[in-house]
CSV table of C-alpha atoms and ligand atoms in Angstrom, one decimal:
chain,number,residue,atom,x,y,z
A,833,UNK,CA,151.7,144.8,95.2
A,834,UNK,CA,150.9,142.0,93.0
A,835,UNK,CA,150.3,138.6,94.2
A,836,UNK,CA,150.7,135.7,92.0
A,837,UNK,CA,148.4,132.8,92.6
A,838,UNK,CA,149.5,129.5,91.6
A,839,UNK,CA,146.9,126.9,91.6
A,840,UNK,CA,147.9,123.4,91.9
A,841,UNK,CA,145.5,120.7,91.1
A,842,UNK,CA,146.3,117.5,92.7
A,843,UNK,CA,144.5,114.3,92.0
A,844,UNK,CA,145.0,111.6,94.6
A,845,UNK,CA,144.7,108.0,93.8
A,846,UNK,CA,144.6,106.1,97.0
A,847,UNK,CA,144.6,102.3,96.6
A,848,UNK,CA,143.2,100.4,99.5
A,849,UNK,CA,142.6,96.7,99.5
A,850,UNK,CA,138.9,96.1,99.6
A,851,UNK,CA,138.8,94.7,103.1
A,852,UNK,CA,140.4,97.8,104.6
A,853,UNK,CA,137.8,100.3,103.2
A,854,UNK,CA,136.1,101.9,106.1
A,855,UNK,CA,132.4,101.4,105.8
A,856,UNK,CA,129.7,101.3,108.4
A,857,UNK,CA,128.5,97.7,108.5
A,858,UNK,CA,125.0,97.5,107.1
A,859,UNK,CA,122.2,94.9,107.2
A,860,UNK,CA,121.9,92.9,104.0
A,861,UNK,CA,119.4,90.6,102.3
A,862,UNK,CA,121.2,87.6,100.8
A,863,UNK,CA,120.1,85.2,98.1
A,864,UNK,CA,121.2,81.6,98.0
A,865,UNK,CA,120.5,78.6,95.8
A,866,UNK,CA,121.1,75.1,97.3
A,867,UNK,CA,121.6,72.6,94.5
A,868,UNK,CA,122.0,69.3,96.3
A,869,UNK,CA,120.2,67.7,99.2
A,870,UNK,CA,123.4,68.1,101.2
A,871,UNK,CA,123.4,71.8,100.5
A,872,UNK,CA,119.8,72.1,101.5
A,873,UNK,CA,120.5,70.4,104.8
A,874,UNK,CA,123.6,72.5,105.4
A,875,UNK,CA,121.8,75.7,104.6
A,876,UNK,CA,119.0,74.7,107.0
A,877,UNK,CA,121.5,74.1,109.7
A,878,UNK,CA,123.2,77.4,109.1
A,879,UNK,CA,120.0,79.4,109.1
A,880,UNK,CA,118.8,77.6,112.2
A,881,UNK,CA,121.9,78.4,114.2
A,882,UNK,CA,122.3,82.0,113.0
A,883,UNK,CA,120.1,84.9,113.8
A,884,UNK,CA,118.6,85.6,110.3
A,885,UNK,CA,115.1,86.6,109.2
A,886,UNK,CA,113.9,84.2,106.5
A,887,UNK,CA,112.1,86.0,103.7
A,888,UNK,CA,111.6,83.2,101.3
A,889,UNK,CA,110.4,80.5,101.9
A,890,UNK,CA,108.6,81.4,105.2
A,891,UNK,CA,110.2,78.6,107.2
A,892,UNK,CA,113.6,76.8,107.2
A,893,UNK,CA,111.8,73.4,106.8
A,894,UNK,CA,110.4,74.7,103.5
A,895,UNK,CA,113.8,75.1,101.8
A,896,UNK,CA,114.0,72.9,98.8
A,897,UNK,CA,116.7,72.0,96.2
A,898,UNK,CA,117.0,74.4,93.3
A,899,UNK,CA,114.6,76.9,94.9
A,900,UNK,CA,115.8,80.4,95.7
A,901,UNK,CA,116.2,81.3,99.4
A,902,UNK,CA,116.1,85.0,100.5
A,903,UNK,CA,117.1,86.0,104.0
A,904,UNK,CA,117.8,89.1,106.0
A,905,UNK,CA,121.1,89.2,107.9
A,906,UNK,CA,122.2,91.7,110.6
A,907,UNK,CA,125.4,93.6,109.9
A,908,UNK,CA,127.2,91.9,112.7
A,909,UNK,CA,126.7,88.4,111.2
A,910,UNK,CA,127.3,89.1,107.5
A,911,UNK,CA,131.0,88.2,107.2
A,912,UNK,CA,130.6,84.9,109.1
A,913,UNK,CA,127.5,83.9,107.1
A,914,UNK,CA,129.2,84.6,103.8
A,915,UNK,CA,132.3,82.7,104.9
A,916,UNK,CA,130.3,79.7,105.7
A,917,UNK,CA,128.3,79.8,102.5
A,918,UNK,CA,131.6,80.0,100.6
A,919,UNK,CA,132.9,77.0,102.5
A,920,UNK,CA,129.8,75.0,101.8
A,921,UNK,CA,130.1,76.1,98.1
A,922,UNK,CA,126.5,77.2,98.2
A,923,UNK,CA,125.8,79.7,95.4
A,924,UNK,CA,124.9,83.0,96.9
A,925,UNK,CA,124.9,86.8,96.3
A,926,UNK,CA,123.8,90.0,97.9
A,927,UNK,CA,120.2,91.0,97.0
A,928,UNK,CA,120.1,94.2,98.9
A,929,UNK,CA,123.2,95.9,100.3
A,930,UNK,CA,121.6,98.7,102.3
A,931,UNK,CA,118.4,97.5,103.8
A,932,UNK,CA,118.3,100.2,106.5
A,933,UNK,CA,118.6,102.9,103.9
A,934,UNK,CA,115.8,101.4,101.9
A,935,UNK,CA,113.5,101.2,105.0
A,936,UNK,CA,114.3,104.8,105.9
A,937,UNK,CA,113.3,106.0,102.4
A,938,UNK,CA,110.0,104.1,102.6
A,939,UNK,CA,108.9,105.5,106.0
A,940,UNK,CA,109.6,109.2,105.6
A,941,UNK,CA,106.6,110.3,103.5
A,942,UNK,CA,103.8,109.2,105.8
A,943,UNK,CA,102.2,112.6,106.2
A,944,UNK,CA,103.6,114.8,103.4
A,945,UNK,CA,100.9,114.3,100.8
A,946,UNK,CA,97.2,115.3,101.2
A,947,UNK,CA,95.0,112.3,102.2
A,948,UNK,CA,93.4,110.9,99.1
A,949,UNK,CA,95.6,112.8,96.7
A,950,UNK,CA,97.2,110.6,94.0
A,951,UNK,CA,100.7,110.8,95.5
A,952,UNK,CA,99.2,109.8,98.8
A,953,UNK,CA,98.6,106.3,97.3
A,954,UNK,CA,102.2,106.1,96.1
A,955,UNK,CA,103.7,106.0,99.6
A,956,UNK,CA,103.5,103.8,102.6
A,957,UNK,CA,101.6,105.0,105.7
A,958,UNK,CA,101.5,104.3,109.4
A,959,UNK,CA,98.6,102.7,111.1
A,960,UNK,CA,97.6,106.0,112.7
A,961,UNK,CA,97.6,107.6,109.2
A,962,UNK,CA,95.6,104.8,107.7
A,963,UNK,CA,92.9,105.2,110.5
A,964,UNK,CA,92.7,108.9,109.6
A,965,UNK,CA,92.5,108.1,105.9
A,966,UNK,CA,89.7,105.6,106.4
A,967,UNK,CA,87.7,108.2,108.3
A,968,UNK,CA,88.4,110.8,105.6
A,969,UNK,CA,87.4,108.7,102.6
A,970,UNK,CA,84.3,107.5,104.2
A,971,UNK,CA,83.3,111.1,105.0
A,972,UNK,CA,84.1,112.5,101.5
A,973,UNK,CA,82.4,109.5,99.7
A,974,UNK,CA,79.6,108.8,102.1
A,975,UNK,CA,77.4,107.9,99.1
A,976,UNK,CA,79.6,105.0,98.1
A,977,UNK,CA,81.5,103.9,101.2
A,978,UNK,CA,80.7,102.6,104.6
A,979,UNK,CA,83.0,101.8,107.5
A,980,UNK,CA,82.0,98.7,109.4
A,981,UNK,CA,83.5,97.9,112.8
A,982,UNK,CA,84.1,94.1,113.1
A,983,UNK,CA,86.0,93.9,116.4
A,984,UNK,CA,89.1,94.9,118.1
A,985,UNK,CA,92.7,93.7,118.1
A,986,UNK,CA,94.8,92.2,120.9
A,987,UNK,CA,96.1,95.7,121.8
A,988,UNK,CA,92.5,97.0,121.5
A,989,UNK,CA,92.8,98.8,118.2
A,990,UNK,CA,89.6,98.9,116.1
A,991,UNK,CA,89.2,96.6,113.1
A,992,UNK,CA,87.4,98.0,110.1
A,993,UNK,CA,86.0,96.7,106.9
A,994,UNK,CA,85.1,99.2,104.1
A,995,UNK,CA,82.0,98.4,102.1
A,996,UNK,CA,81.9,99.9,98.6
A,997,UNK,CA,78.3,100.4,97.4
A,998,UNK,CA,77.2,100.4,93.8
A,999,UNK,CA,77.2,103.8,92.1
A,1000,UNK,CA,77.8,105.1,88.6
A,1001,UNK,CA,81.5,104.8,87.9
A,1002,UNK,CA,83.5,106.0,84.9
A,1003,UNK,CA,85.1,102.6,84.2
A,1004,UNK,CA,82.5,100.5,82.3
A,1005,UNK,CA,83.4,97.1,83.7
A,1006,UNK,CA,83.7,98.5,87.1
A,1007,UNK,CA,80.2,100.0,86.7
A,1008,UNK,CA,78.8,96.6,85.7
A,1009,UNK,CA,80.6,94.9,88.6
A,1010,UNK,CA,79.5,97.4,91.1
A,1011,UNK,CA,75.9,97.2,89.9
A,1012,UNK,CA,75.9,93.5,90.8
A,1013,UNK,CA,78.3,93.3,93.7
A,1014,UNK,CA,79.2,95.1,96.9
A,1015,UNK,CA,82.9,94.9,97.6
A,1016,UNK,CA,84.1,94.5,101.2
A,1017,UNK,CA,87.7,95.6,101.7
A,1018,UNK,CA,89.7,95.3,104.9
A,1019,UNK,CA,92.8,97.5,104.4
A,1020,UNK,CA,94.8,96.0,107.4
A,1021,UNK,CA,94.0,92.9,109.4
A,1022,UNK,CA,97.2,92.8,111.4
A,1023,UNK,CA,96.8,96.3,112.9
A,1024,UNK,CA,99.0,95.7,116.0
A,1025,UNK,CA,101.8,94.1,114.0
A,1026,UNK,CA,101.7,96.8,111.4
A,1027,UNK,CA,101.8,99.6,113.9
A,1028,UNK,CA,104.8,97.8,115.5
A,1029,UNK,CA,106.7,97.9,112.2
A,1030,UNK,CA,106.4,101.7,112.2
A,1031,UNK,CA,107.0,102.5,115.9
A,1032,UNK,CA,110.1,100.1,116.0
A,1033,UNK,CA,111.9,100.8,112.7
A,1034,UNK,CA,114.4,98.0,113.4
A,1035,UNK,CA,111.3,95.7,113.3
A,1036,UNK,CA,109.9,97.0,110.0
A,1037,UNK,CA,109.6,93.3,108.9
A,1038,UNK,CA,107.5,92.0,111.7
A,1039,UNK,CA,105.1,89.4,110.4
A,1040,UNK,CA,103.0,88.0,113.3
A,1041,UNK,CA,100.3,89.5,115.6
A,1042,UNK,CA,101.4,91.0,118.9
A,1043,UNK,CA,99.7,88.6,121.4
A,1044,UNK,CA,101.7,87.2,124.3
A,1045,UNK,CA,101.6,83.5,125.3
A,1046,UNK,CA,101.9,82.7,129.0
A,1047,UNK,CA,105.4,82.9,130.1
A,1048,UNK,CA,107.0,82.5,126.6
A,1049,UNK,CA,109.5,85.2,125.8
A,1050,UNK,CA,108.3,85.2,122.2
A,1051,UNK,CA,105.4,87.4,120.9
A,1052,UNK,CA,102.8,86.9,118.2
A,1053,UNK,CA,101.0,84.3,116.2
A,1054,UNK,CA,101.0,83.8,112.4
A,1055,UNK,CA,97.5,84.9,111.5
A,1056,UNK,CA,97.6,82.9,108.3
A,1057,UNK,CA,98.2,79.7,110.3
A,1058,UNK,CA,95.5,80.6,112.9
A,1059,UNK,CA,92.3,79.9,110.8
A,1060,UNK,CA,90.3,76.7,111.5
A,1061,UNK,CA,91.4,74.8,108.4
A,1062,UNK,CA,93.6,71.8,109.3
A,1063,UNK,CA,94.9,74.0,112.1
A,1064,UNK,CA,98.6,73.5,112.9
A,1065,UNK,CA,99.1,70.5,110.6
A,1066,UNK,CA,102.4,70.1,108.7
A,1067,UNK,CA,103.6,73.5,107.6
A,1068,UNK,CA,102.8,75.3,110.8
A,1069,UNK,CA,104.5,75.3,114.2
A,1070,UNK,CA,103.4,74.8,117.8
A,1071,UNK,CA,106.4,76.8,119.0
A,1072,UNK,CA,105.8,80.4,120.0
A,1073,UNK,CA,109.1,81.6,118.7
A,1074,UNK,CA,108.5,80.5,115.1
A,1075,UNK,CA,107.4,82.8,112.4
A,1076,UNK,CA,104.7,80.2,111.5
A,1077,UNK,CA,103.4,79.7,115.0
A,1078,UNK,CA,99.8,78.6,114.7
A,1079,UNK,CA,98.7,80.1,118.1
A,1080,UNK,CA,97.4,78.1,121.1
A,1081,UNK,CA,94.1,77.2,119.3
A,1082,UNK,CA,92.2,78.0,116.1
A,1083,UNK,CA,91.0,81.7,116.0
A,1084,UNK,CA,92.9,82.4,119.2
A,1085,UNK,CA,93.8,85.8,117.7
A,1086,UNK,CA,91.1,88.4,118.1
A,1087,UNK,CA,91.8,89.7,114.6
A,1088,UNK,CA,91.3,86.2,113.1
A,1089,UNK,CA,88.2,85.6,115.1
A,1090,UNK,CA,86.7,89.0,114.0
A,1091,UNK,CA,87.3,88.3,110.3
A,1092,UNK,CA,86.1,84.7,110.6
A,1093,UNK,CA,83.0,85.8,112.3
A,1094,UNK,CA,82.3,88.5,109.8
A,1095,UNK,CA,82.8,86.1,106.9
A,1096,UNK,CA,80.7,83.3,108.6
A,1097,UNK,CA,77.9,85.8,109.3
A,1098,UNK,CA,77.8,86.8,105.6
A,1099,UNK,CA,78.8,83.5,104.0
A,1100,UNK,CA,75.6,83.1,102.0
A,1101,UNK,CA,76.1,86.4,100.3
A,1102,UNK,CA,79.8,86.2,99.8
A,1103,UNK,CA,80.7,84.9,96.4
A,1104,UNK,CA,84.5,85.4,96.4
A,1105,UNK,CA,87.2,85.9,98.9
A,1106,UNK,CA,90.6,87.3,98.0
A,1107,UNK,CA,93.5,87.9,100.4
A,1108,UNK,CA,96.5,90.0,99.4
A,1109,UNK,CA,100.0,89.1,100.5
A,1110,UNK,CA,103.5,89.7,99.4
A,1111,UNK,CA,105.8,88.6,97.8
A,1112,UNK,CA,106.5,86.3,94.8
A,1113,UNK,CA,103.9,87.2,92.1
A,1114,UNK,CA,101.5,84.3,92.4
A,1115,UNK,CA,97.7,83.7,92.1
A,1116,UNK,CA,97.1,80.9,94.6
A,1117,UNK,CA,93.9,78.9,95.2
A,1118,UNK,CA,93.1,76.0,97.6
A,1119,UNK,CA,94.4,73.9,98.9
A,1120,UNK,CA,97.4,75.0,101.0
A,1121,UNK,CA,96.8,72.5,103.8
A,1122,UNK,CA,97.1,69.5,101.7
A,1123,UNK,CA,98.8,68.5,98.4
A,1124,UNK,CA,95.5,67.1,97.2
A,1125,UNK,CA,93.4,68.9,94.7
A,1126,UNK,CA,90.1,70.5,95.7
A,1127,UNK,CA,86.9,69.5,94.0
A,1128,UNK,CA,86.9,72.7,92.0
A,1129,UNK,CA,90.6,72.5,91.1
A,1130,UNK,CA,90.1,72.7,87.3
A,1131,UNK,CA,87.8,75.7,87.4
A,1132,UNK,CA,89.9,77.6,89.9
A,1133,UNK,CA,93.1,76.8,88.0
A,1134,UNK,CA,91.7,78.2,84.7
A,1135,UNK,CA,90.3,81.2,86.5
A,1136,UNK,CA,93.7,81.8,88.2
A,1137,UNK,CA,95.3,81.6,84.7
A,1138,UNK,CA,92.8,84.1,83.4
A,1139,UNK,CA,93.6,86.4,86.3
A,1140,UNK,CA,97.4,86.1,85.6
A,1141,UNK,CA,96.8,86.9,82.0
A,1142,UNK,CA,94.8,90.0,82.9
A,1143,UNK,CA,97.8,91.1,85.0
A,1144,UNK,CA,100.1,90.5,82.1
A,1145,UNK,CA,97.9,92.7,79.8
A,1146,UNK,CA,97.9,95.4,82.4
A,1147,UNK,CA,101.6,95.8,83.4
A,1148,UNK,CA,103.5,93.0,81.6
A,1149,UNK,CA,104.3,91.4,84.9
A,1150,UNK,CA,104.3,87.6,85.1
A,1151,UNK,CA,102.2,86.0,87.9
A,1152,UNK,CA,102.2,82.3,88.3
A,1153,UNK,CA,98.8,80.5,88.9
A,1154,UNK,CA,98.6,77.4,91.1
A,1155,UNK,CA,97.2,75.5,94.1
A,1156,UNK,CA,99.0,76.8,97.3
A,1157,UNK,CA,100.6,73.6,98.6
A,1158,UNK,CA,101.7,72.4,95.2
A,1159,UNK,CA,103.0,75.8,94.1
A,1160,UNK,CA,104.9,76.9,97.3
A,1161,UNK,CA,104.6,74.9,100.4
A,1162,UNK,CA,102.2,73.3,102.8
A,1163,UNK,CA,100.6,76.0,104.9
A,1164,UNK,CA,97.6,74.9,107.0
A,1165,UNK,CA,95.3,77.4,108.8
A,1166,UNK,CA,95.2,79.9,106.0
A,1167,UNK,CA,92.2,82.1,105.4
A,1168,UNK,CA,91.7,81.1,101.8
A,1169,UNK,CA,91.4,77.4,102.6
A,1170,UNK,CA,89.1,78.2,105.5
A,1171,UNK,CA,86.8,80.4,103.3
A,1172,UNK,CA,86.8,77.7,100.6
A,1173,UNK,CA,85.8,74.9,103.0
A,1174,UNK,CA,83.1,77.2,104.4
A,1175,UNK,CA,81.5,77.1,100.9
A,1176,UNK,CA,83.1,80.2,99.2
A,1177,UNK,CA,84.2,78.5,96.1
A,1178,UNK,CA,86.2,81.4,94.6
A,1179,UNK,CA,88.9,81.8,97.2
A,1180,UNK,CA,92.3,83.2,96.3
A,1181,UNK,CA,95.6,84.4,97.8
A,1182,UNK,CA,97.5,86.9,95.7
A,1183,UNK,CA,101.2,87.1,96.4
A,1184,UNK,CA,102.0,90.5,95.0
A,1185,UNK,CA,105.3,92.0,93.7
A,1186,UNK,CA,108.1,91.4,93.4
A,1187,UNK,CA,110.1,88.2,93.0
A,1188,UNK,CA,112.9,89.1,95.3
A,1189,UNK,CA,114.7,92.1,94.0
A,1190,UNK,CA,113.2,94.2,96.9
A,1191,UNK,CA,111.0,91.5,98.4
A,1192,UNK,CA,109.1,92.8,101.4
A,1193,UNK,CA,110.6,96.2,100.8
A,1194,UNK,CA,109.0,97.0,97.5
A,1195,UNK,CA,109.9,100.6,96.5
A,1196,UNK,CA,107.0,103.2,96.7
A,1197,UNK,CA,107.2,103.8,92.9
A,1198,UNK,CA,105.9,100.2,92.5
A,1199,UNK,CA,102.8,100.6,94.7
A,1200,UNK,CA,100.6,102.0,92.0
A,1201,UNK,CA,101.4,99.5,89.2
A,1202,UNK,CA,101.0,96.7,91.7
A,1203,UNK,CA,97.6,98.0,92.6
A,1204,UNK,CA,96.5,98.3,89.0
A,1205,UNK,CA,97.6,94.8,88.1
A,1206,UNK,CA,95.9,93.3,91.3
A,1207,UNK,CA,92.7,95.2,90.4
A,1208,UNK,CA,92.7,93.8,86.9
A,1209,UNK,CA,92.9,90.3,88.4
A,1210,UNK,CA,90.1,91.1,90.9
A,1211,UNK,CA,87.9,92.3,88.0
A,1212,UNK,CA,88.6,89.1,86.0
A,1213,UNK,CA,87.5,87.0,89.0
A,1214,UNK,CA,84.4,89.1,89.6
A,1215,UNK,CA,83.4,88.8,86.0
A,1216,UNK,CA,83.7,85.1,86.1
A,1217,UNK,CA,81.7,84.9,89.3
A,1218,UNK,CA,79.0,87.1,87.6
A,1219,UNK,CA,78.8,84.8,84.6
A,1220,UNK,CA,78.4,81.8,86.9
A,1221,UNK,CA,75.9,83.1,89.5
B,1310,LIG,N1,102.8,84.2,102.2
B,1310,LIG,C1,101.8,83.2,102.6
B,1310,LIG,C2,102.1,82.7,104.0
B,1310,LIG,O1,103.0,82.0,104.3
B,1310,LIG,C3,101.7,82.1,101.7
B,1310,LIG,C4,100.6,81.2,102.2
B,1310,LIG,C5,100.0,80.4,101.2
B,1310,LIG,N2,99.1,79.7,102.0
B,1310,LIG,C6,97.8,79.9,101.9
B,1310,LIG,N3,97.0,79.4,102.8
B,1310,LIG,N4,97.4,80.6,100.9
B,1310,LIG,O2,101.3,83.2,104.8
B,1311,ZN,ZN1,101.8,85.8,103.4
């Protein structure tokens, strides 16, 4: 018997109005641009009364006219926030539509590459993994690296600084620099906060330390508001629940105390201090606690310009040089200002990539070029220091 097979191909076009498409609601990062003083105020009110995580600027009070605002919104609040922005006619758009998906992708390759292999440096790693890595590199390169214990965190994790000792390197400028300088590198200062971002994936964007404060329900202090440099002046907050909480007193955080003590104990031999942050592609120098210029403003400005140019030559990325408060906002209690006032003239904060496309969730493929450009800026600064010893 023969069977005839008739194949029918159907193509279905189903038209569904947008609002009826079934999608799982997802967290988003929104972008907004207030263009009048009224809009600035309205946006501040809106962000104050809704549960959002501000990405840029760091605090609601720092929102300014004609400056981009980036903020993270939980799925459940998205529709209402967008409706209100529309009603206020504040220009806005979605920067990232699937934040959870992006976070998931960035936290899955913690242990798949061999420690120290090149792909290992192209992924993000958990605190536990970074501790193992520190141990491993110091063991393999015991001739050029030392691990120095400088104290312990609030949750009693050890705090380490790696010291790179001069040896023959392949890179000529690096050889010269390492002949004249030792480099001290602290891979992670906020060890508790960082660990927390891995063990609680919904809190991947935690900023503060993990210390508790009496009977307050809110945890953590902003370490970059906890140094003893115009501590808790305008630009910081006395309120425990704020992202820019300055802590109960200067150096209240054991991590800040450990770093401050280490730097103080070595202040006569330390010629430059650089702290790496993200994001917005800036080369900042003191002051951040005042709008006034420091006495070395001109020299630091031209050096920051040179550093930004070195970055441009390396990866074509544009970094903007400037004094902290004048360039972004008043931020007292920062480590750069503190180091500068201690007598370390060459004190900088790098705000690394990007400018908001991924913000705090920079894709792993951008880690390596970001490191290369930052290193070129570090070299530029080191060479300047060497010429001015
Ligand atoms: N991202 C940094 C912060 O808010 C910027 C701080 C600039 N302040 C400074 N002291 N460098 O912590
Ligand atoms: Zn920062």
